[in-house]
Short mmCIF file of C-alpha atoms in Angstrom, two decimals:
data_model
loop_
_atom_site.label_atom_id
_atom_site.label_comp_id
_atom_site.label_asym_id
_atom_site.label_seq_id
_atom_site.Cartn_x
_atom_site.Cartn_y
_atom_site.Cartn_z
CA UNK A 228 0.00 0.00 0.00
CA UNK A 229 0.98 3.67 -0.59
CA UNK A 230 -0.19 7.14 -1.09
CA UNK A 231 -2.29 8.06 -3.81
CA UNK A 232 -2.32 11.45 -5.65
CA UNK A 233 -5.48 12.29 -8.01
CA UNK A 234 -6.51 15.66 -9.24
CA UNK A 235 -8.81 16.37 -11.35
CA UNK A 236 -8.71 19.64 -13.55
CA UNK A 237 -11.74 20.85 -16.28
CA UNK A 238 -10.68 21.60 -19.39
CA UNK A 239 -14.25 23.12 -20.44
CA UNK A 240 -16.27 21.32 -22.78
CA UNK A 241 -16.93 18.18 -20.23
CA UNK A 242 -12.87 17.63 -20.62
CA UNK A 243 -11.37 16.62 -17.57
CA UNK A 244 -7.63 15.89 -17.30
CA UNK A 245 -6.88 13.49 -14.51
CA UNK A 246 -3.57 13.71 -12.89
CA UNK A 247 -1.66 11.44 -10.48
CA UNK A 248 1.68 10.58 -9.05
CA UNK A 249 3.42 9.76 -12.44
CA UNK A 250 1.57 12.78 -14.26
CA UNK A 251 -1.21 12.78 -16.58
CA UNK A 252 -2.73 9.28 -16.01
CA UNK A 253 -6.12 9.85 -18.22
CA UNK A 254 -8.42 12.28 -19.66
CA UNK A 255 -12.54 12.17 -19.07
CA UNK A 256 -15.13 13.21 -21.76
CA UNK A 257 -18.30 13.98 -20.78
CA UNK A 258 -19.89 15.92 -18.11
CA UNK A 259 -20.07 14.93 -14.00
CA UNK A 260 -22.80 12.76 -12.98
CA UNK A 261 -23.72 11.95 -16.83
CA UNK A 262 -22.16 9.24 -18.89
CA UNK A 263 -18.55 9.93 -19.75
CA UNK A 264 -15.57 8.10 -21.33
CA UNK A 265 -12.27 7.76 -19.59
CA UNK A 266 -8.86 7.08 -22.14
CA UNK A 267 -5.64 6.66 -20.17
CA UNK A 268 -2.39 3.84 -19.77
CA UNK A 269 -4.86 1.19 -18.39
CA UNK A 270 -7.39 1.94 -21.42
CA UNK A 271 -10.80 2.99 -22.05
CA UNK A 272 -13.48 2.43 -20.10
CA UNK A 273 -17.52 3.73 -20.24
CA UNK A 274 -19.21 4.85 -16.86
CA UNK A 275 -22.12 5.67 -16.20
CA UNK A 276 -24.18 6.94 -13.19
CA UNK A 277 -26.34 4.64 -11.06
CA UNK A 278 -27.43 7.30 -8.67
CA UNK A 279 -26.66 10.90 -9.02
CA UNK A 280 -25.68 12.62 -7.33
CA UNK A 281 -23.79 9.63 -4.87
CA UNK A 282 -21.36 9.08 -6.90
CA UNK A 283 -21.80 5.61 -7.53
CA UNK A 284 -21.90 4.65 -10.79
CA UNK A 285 -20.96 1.75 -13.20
CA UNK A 286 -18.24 1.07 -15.45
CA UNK A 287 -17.27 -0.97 -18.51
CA UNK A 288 -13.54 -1.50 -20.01
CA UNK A 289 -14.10 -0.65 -24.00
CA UNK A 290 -10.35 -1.47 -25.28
CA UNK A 291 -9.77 -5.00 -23.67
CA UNK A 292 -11.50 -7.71 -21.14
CA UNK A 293 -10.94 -7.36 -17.44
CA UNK A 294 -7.58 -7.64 -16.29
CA UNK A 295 -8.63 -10.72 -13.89
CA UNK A 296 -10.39 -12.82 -17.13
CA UNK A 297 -6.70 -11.79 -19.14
CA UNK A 298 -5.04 -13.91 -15.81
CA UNK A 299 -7.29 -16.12 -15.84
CA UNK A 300 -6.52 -17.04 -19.15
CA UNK A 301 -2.97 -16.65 -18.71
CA UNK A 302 -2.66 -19.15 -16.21
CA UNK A 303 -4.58 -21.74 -17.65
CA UNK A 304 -2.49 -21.54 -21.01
CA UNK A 305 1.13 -21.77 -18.70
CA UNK A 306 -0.19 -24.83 -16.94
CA UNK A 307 -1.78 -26.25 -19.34
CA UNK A 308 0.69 -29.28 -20.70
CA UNK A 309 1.95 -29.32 -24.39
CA UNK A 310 1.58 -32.16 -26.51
CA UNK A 311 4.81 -34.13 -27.56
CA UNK A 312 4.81 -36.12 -30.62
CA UNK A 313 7.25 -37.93 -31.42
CA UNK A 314 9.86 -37.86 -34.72
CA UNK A 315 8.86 -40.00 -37.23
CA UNK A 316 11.35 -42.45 -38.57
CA UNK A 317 12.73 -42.30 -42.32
CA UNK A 318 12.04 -44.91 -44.70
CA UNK A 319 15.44 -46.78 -46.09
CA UNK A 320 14.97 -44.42 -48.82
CA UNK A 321 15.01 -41.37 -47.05
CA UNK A 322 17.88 -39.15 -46.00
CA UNK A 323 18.05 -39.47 -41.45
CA UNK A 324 18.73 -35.47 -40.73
CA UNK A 325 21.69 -34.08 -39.35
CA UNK A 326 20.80 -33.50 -36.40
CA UNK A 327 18.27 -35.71 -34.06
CA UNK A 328 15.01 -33.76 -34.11
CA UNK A 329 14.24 -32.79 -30.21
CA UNK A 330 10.88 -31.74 -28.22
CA UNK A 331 10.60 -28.18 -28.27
CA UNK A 332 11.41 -26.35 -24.75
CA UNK A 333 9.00 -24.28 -22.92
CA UNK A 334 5.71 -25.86 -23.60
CA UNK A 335 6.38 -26.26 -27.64
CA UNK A 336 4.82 -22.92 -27.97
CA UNK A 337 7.43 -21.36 -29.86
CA UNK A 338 8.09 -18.38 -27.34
CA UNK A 339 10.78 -17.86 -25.81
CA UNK A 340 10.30 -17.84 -21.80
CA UNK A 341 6.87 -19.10 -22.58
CA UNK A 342 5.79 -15.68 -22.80
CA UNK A 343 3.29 -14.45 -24.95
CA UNK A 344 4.66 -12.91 -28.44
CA UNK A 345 2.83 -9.73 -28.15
CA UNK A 346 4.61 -8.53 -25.43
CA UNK A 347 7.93 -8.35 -27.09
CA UNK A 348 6.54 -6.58 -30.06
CA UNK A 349 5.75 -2.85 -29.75
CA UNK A 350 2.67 -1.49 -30.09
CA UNK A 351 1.91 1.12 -33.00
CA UNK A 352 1.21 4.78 -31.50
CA UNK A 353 -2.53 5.10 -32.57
CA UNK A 354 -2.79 1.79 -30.22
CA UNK A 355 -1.50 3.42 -26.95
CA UNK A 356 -3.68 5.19 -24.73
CA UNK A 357 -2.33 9.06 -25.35
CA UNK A 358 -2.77 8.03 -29.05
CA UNK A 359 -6.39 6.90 -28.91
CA UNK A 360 -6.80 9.79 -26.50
CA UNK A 361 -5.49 12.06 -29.27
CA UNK A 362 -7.57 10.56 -32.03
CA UNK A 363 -11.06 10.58 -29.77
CA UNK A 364 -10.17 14.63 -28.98
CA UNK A 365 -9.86 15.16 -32.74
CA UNK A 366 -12.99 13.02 -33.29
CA UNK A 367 -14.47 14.88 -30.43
CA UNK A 368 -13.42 18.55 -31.57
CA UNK A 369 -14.82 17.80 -35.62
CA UNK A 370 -17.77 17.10 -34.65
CA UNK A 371 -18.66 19.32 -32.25
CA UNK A 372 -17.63 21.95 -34.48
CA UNK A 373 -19.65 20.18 -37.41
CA UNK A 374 -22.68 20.48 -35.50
CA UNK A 375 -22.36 23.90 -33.89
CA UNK A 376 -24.57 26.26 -34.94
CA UNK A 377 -23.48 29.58 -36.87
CA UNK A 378 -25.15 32.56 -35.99
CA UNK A 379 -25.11 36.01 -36.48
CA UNK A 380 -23.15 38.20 -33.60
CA UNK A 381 -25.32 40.42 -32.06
CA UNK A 382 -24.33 44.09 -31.50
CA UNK A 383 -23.83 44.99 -27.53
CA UNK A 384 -21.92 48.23 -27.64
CA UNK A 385 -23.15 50.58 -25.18
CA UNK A 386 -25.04 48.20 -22.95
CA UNK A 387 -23.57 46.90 -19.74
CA UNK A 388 -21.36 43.79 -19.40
CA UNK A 389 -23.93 41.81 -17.47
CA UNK A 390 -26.38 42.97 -20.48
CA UNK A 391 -24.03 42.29 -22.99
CA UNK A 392 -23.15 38.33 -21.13
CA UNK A 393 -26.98 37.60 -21.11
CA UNK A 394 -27.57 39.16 -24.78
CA UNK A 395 -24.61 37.16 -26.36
CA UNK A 396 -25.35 33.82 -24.15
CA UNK A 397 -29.03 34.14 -25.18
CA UNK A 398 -27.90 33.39 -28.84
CA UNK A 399 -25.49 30.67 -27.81
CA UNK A 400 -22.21 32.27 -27.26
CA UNK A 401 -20.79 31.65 -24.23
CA UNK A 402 -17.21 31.97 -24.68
CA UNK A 403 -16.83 35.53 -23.55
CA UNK A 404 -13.71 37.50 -22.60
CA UNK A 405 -14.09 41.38 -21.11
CA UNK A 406 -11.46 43.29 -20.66
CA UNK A 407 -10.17 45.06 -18.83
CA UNK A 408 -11.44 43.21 -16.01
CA UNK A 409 -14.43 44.82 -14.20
CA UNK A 410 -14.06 42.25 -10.99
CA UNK A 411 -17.92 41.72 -10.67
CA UNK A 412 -19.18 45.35 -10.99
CA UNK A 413 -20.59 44.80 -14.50
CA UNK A 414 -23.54 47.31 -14.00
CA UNK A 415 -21.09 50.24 -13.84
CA UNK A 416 -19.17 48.84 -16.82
CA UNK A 417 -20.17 49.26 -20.67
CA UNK A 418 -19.06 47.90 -23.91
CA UNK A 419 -16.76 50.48 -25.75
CA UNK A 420 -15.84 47.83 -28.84
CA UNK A 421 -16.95 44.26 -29.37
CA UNK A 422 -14.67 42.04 -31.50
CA UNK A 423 -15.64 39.96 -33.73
CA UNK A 424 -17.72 42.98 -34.59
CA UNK A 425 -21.85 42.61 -34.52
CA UNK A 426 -23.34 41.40 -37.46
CA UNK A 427 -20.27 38.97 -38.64
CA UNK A 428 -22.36 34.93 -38.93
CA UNK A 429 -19.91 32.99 -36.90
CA UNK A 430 -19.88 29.62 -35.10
CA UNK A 431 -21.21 29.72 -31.99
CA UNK A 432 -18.21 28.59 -30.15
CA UNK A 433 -16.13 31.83 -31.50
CA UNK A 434 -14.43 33.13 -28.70
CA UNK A 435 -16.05 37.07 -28.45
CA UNK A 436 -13.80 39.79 -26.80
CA UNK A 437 -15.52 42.53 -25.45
CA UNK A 438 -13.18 45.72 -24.84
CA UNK A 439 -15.26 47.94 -21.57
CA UNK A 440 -15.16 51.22 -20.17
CA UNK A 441 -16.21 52.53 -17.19
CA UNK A 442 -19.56 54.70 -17.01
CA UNK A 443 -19.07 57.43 -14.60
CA UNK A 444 -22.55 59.56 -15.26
CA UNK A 445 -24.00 58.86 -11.92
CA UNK A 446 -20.89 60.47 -10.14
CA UNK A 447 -22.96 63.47 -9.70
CA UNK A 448 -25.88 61.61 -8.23
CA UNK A 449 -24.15 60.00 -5.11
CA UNK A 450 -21.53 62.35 -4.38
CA UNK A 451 -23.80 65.53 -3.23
CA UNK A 452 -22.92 68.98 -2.86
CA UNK A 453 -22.18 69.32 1.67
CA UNK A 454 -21.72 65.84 1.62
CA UNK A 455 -18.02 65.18 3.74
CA UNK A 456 -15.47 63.77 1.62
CA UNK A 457 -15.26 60.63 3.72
CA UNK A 458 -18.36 59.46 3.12
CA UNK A 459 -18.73 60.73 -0.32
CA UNK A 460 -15.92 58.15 -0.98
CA UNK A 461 -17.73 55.51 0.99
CA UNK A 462 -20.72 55.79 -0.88
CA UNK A 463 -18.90 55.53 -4.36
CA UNK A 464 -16.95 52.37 -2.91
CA UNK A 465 -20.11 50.99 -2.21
CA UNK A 466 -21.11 51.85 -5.87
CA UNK A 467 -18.17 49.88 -7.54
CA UNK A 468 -15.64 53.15 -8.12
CA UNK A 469 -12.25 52.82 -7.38
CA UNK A 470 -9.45 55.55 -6.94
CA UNK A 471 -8.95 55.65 -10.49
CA UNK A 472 -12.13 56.10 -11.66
CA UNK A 473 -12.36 59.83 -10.56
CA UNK A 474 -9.73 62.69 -9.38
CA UNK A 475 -10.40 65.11 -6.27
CA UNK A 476 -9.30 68.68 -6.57
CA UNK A 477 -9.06 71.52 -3.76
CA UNK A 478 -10.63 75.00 -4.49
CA UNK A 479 -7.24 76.28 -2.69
CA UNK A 480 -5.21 74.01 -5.11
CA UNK A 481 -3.54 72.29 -1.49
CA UNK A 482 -3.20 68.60 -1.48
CA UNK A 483 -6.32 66.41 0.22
CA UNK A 484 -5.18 63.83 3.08
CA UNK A 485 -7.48 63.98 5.51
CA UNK A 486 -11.01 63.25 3.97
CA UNK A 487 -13.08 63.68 7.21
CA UNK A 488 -12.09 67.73 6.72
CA UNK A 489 -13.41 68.34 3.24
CA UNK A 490 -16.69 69.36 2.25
CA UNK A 491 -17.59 68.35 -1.34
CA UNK A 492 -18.45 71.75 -3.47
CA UNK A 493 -19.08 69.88 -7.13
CA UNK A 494 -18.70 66.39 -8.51
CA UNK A 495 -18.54 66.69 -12.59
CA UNK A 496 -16.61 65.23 -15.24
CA UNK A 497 -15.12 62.60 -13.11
CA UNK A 498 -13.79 65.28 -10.70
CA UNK A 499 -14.94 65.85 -7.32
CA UNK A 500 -13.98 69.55 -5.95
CA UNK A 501 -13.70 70.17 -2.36
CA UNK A 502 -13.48 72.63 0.16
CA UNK A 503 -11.64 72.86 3.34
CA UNK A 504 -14.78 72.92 5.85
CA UNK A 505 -12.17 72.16 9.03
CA UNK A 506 -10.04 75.45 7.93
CA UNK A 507 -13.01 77.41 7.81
CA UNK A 508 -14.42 75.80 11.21
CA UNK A 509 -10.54 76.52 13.05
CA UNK A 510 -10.63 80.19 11.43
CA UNK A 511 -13.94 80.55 13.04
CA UNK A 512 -13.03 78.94 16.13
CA UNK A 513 -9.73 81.40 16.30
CA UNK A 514 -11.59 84.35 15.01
CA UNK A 515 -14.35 83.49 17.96
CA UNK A 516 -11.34 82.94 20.55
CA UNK A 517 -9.98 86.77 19.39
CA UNK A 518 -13.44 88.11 19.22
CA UNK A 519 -13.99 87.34 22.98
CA UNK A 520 -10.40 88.23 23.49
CA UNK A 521 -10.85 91.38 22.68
CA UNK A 522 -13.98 91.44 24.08
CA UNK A 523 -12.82 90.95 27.46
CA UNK A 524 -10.28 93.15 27.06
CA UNK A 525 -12.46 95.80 25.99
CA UNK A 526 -14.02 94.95 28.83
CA UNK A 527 -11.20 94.95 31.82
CA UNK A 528 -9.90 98.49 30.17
CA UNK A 529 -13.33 99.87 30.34
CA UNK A 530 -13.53 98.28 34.20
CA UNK A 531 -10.28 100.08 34.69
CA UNK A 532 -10.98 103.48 33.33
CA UNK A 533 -14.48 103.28 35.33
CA UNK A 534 -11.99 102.62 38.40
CA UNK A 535 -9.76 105.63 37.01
CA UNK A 536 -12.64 107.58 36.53
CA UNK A 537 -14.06 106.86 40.21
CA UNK A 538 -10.57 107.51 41.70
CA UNK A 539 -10.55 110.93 40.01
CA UNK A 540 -13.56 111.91 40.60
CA UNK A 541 -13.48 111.11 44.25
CA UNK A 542 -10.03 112.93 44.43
CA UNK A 543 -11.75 115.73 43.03
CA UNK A 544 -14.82 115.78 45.35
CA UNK A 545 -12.28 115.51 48.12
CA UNK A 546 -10.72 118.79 46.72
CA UNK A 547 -13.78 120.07 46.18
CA UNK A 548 -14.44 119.22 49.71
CA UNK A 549 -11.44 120.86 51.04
CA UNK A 550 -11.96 124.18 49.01
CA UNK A 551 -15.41 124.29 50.27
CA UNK A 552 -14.40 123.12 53.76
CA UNK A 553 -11.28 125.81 54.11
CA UNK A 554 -13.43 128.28 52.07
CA UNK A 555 -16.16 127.93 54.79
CA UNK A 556 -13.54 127.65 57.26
CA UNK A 557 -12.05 131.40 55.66
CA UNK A 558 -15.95 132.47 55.65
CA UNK A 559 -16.26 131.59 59.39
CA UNK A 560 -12.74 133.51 60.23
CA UNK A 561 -14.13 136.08 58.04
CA UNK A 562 -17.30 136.45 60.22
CA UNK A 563 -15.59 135.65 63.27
CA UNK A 564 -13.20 138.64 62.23
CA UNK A 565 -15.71 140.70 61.51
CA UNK A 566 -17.81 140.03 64.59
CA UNK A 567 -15.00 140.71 66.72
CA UNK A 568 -13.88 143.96 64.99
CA UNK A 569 -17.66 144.67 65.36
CA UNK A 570 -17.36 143.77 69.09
CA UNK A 571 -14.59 145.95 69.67
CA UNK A 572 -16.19 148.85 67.96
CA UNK A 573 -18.90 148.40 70.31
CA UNK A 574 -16.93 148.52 73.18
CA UNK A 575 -14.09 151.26 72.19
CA UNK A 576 -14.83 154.52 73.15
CA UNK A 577 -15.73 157.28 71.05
CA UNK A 578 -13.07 159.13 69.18
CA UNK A 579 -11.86 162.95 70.50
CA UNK A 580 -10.81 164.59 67.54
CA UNK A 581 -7.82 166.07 67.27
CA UNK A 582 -5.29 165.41 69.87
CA UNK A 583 -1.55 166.17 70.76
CA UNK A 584 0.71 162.83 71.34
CA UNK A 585 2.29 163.14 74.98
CA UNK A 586 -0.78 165.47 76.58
CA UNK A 587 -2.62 163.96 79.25
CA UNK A 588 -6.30 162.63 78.93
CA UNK A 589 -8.75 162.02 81.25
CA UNK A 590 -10.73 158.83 79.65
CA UNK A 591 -8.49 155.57 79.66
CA UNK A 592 -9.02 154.28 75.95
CA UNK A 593 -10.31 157.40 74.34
CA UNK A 594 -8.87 157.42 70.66
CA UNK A 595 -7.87 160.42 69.05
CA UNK A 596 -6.20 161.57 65.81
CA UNK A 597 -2.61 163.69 66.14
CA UNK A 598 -2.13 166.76 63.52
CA UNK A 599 0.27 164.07 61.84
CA UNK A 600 -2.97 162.06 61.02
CA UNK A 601 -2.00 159.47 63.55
CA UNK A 602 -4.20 157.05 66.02
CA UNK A 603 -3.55 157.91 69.21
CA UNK A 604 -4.78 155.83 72.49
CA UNK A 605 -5.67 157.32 75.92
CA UNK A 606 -3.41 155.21 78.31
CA UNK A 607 -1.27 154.62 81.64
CA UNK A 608 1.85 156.09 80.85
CA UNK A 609 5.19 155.17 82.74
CA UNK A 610 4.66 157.87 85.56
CA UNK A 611 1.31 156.18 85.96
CA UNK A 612 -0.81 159.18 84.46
CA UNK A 613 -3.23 158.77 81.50
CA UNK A 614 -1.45 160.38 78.53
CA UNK A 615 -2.39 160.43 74.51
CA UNK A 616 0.05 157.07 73.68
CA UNK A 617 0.61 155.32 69.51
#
């Protein structure tokens, strides 16, 4: 016992090359779970399916007989014994041989080994298995291009890949190739050039190369003017676009890295132009932070010209105060002045007249005026007798 390698790998068509350790070991026609032909070194055999689907199924050698009848057979003919007969003696008139005529070794059979004389003989090339494999192919291939239908190619340029695949399969042509490859978004993809071109009556296994482009006329309708650029992309990912398929441009003409700070403005032409919404959002912000800046600013110089203001005006009403207080205290000397001068005029005595400085007076405090124009006082001189005194 060993390991055992088999892979099977579809060659389209219901061909199926099986491989194993050595390599190739056979190729299948037909199609799984359906009758099928297998060609390879140990021959070909016919299956067919009992039960589909369980893969059991029956099959029948078509080349050669079962390799347990071609033993069977084998090893009844080496033990089967050979018949001897024995010379014949010559007549007096005939010539005895050379040589004494012996049995023949190995059975009599003639082979040498008492093996079978098609084994030492080679077989031709359209007897092997890879030749009959070849010839059934070629069989296979002229006929099924004998019988396959030629139709005319229908036209598919400007309708969508997956319109264009059901269109073309619909009239029996299935061997389709689109490039370049739209990787399952076919809806968003169109046919730009078909070749063979429409029209041409070809067999319906003609290989049909359709050459795509990508339709971008709905750019407009899922990227929307104040959408972020973030999503915007999201949205076209979901959509089937890739990176390629359109270009993003800045109204300031800086590059775009972070899409989470972009507002979309337009989206035409395959180009999608943006604006800066987190510039204008931080110039705000900044412009907000100076506004109430200078705001309270504003307001703590005001605050401190109203204390300014207070301070001088209270120093002023305190001068004020002072000039009215010493004014009124000037006022009251004033008065007090006046009252006392007025006091004293009530008391003095009268005034003589004329009077001569030195000469004695009879009434102590008597004024007078001397010929000079002078005050004189009526007074205790120093000999203790009232005389006219300055």
């Amino acid at each position: 016992m060993g390991f055992r390698i088999r892979k099977s790998i579809s060659l389209g068509k219901g061909l199926r090359l099986n491989l194993g350790k050595s390599g190739i070991t056979s190729v299948t026609m037909g199609k799984r779970e359906a009758p099928h032909v297998t060609v390879g070194k140990g021959g070909a055999r016919f299956g067919t399916p009992i039960i589909p689907g369980t893969g059991i199924s029956y099959e029948t050698r078509l080349d050669k007989p079962p390799k347990k009848t071609r033993r069977k057979n084998t090893t009844m003919s080496s033990q089967k014994e050979p018949e001897y007969t024995p010379p014949t003696l010559p007549t007096p008139t005939q010539q005895l041989p050379a040589t004494p005529t012996t049995p023949p070794q190995n059975g009599g059979n003639g082979r040498k080994n008492g093996g079978h004389g098609s084994h030492g003989t080679k077989k031709p090339w359209y007897k092997r298995w890879w030749g009959i494999t070849i010839i059934v192919l070629l069989v296979i291939g002229v006929i099924s291009y004998t019988f396959t239908p030629s139709k005319p190619i229908p036209n598919v340029v400007d309708q969508t890949v997956a319109e264009a695949k059901a269109t073309l399969e619909k009239d029996g042509f299935k061997t389709i190739t689109v490039t370049p490859d739209t990787k399952g978004k076919d809806r968003k993809w169109k046919v730009e050039e078909q070749t063979p071109e429409a029209g041409q009556k070809e067999k319906t296994s003609t290989a049909i190369t359709l050459t795509v482009k990508r339709d971008n006329s709905d750019l407009a309708d899922i990227v929307k003017k104040g959408m972020m650029l973030d999503k915007a992309i999201n949205a076209l990912t979901d959509e089937g676009y890739s990176t390629s398929d359109y270009k993003i441009e800045s109204d300031s003409g800086k590059s775009v890295i972070l899409y989470s700070n972009w507002e979309i403005l337009s989206a035409n032409n395959g180009v999608i132009h943006v604006h800066n919404k987190a510039a204008d959002e931080e110039a705000a912000r900044k412009a907000e932070e100076e506004k109430k800046k200078a705001e309270e600013e504003a307001a703590q110089k005001a605050e401190e010209e109203k204390k300014a203001a207070e301070e001088q005006a209270r120093q002023q009403a305190e001068q004020q105060a002072q000039q009215q207080a010493a004014a009124e205290e000037a006022a009251r000397q004033a008065q007090q002045q006046a009252e006392q001068q007025q006091a004293q005029q009530q008391t003095a005595p009268p005034s003589i007249g004329t009077v001569r400085g030195g000469s004695f007076c009879s009434s102590e405090g008597s004024t007078g005026t001397s010929s000079a124009g002078n005050i004189l006082t009526c007074r205790v001189a120093s000999d203790g007798r009232l005389r006219w005194m300055k």
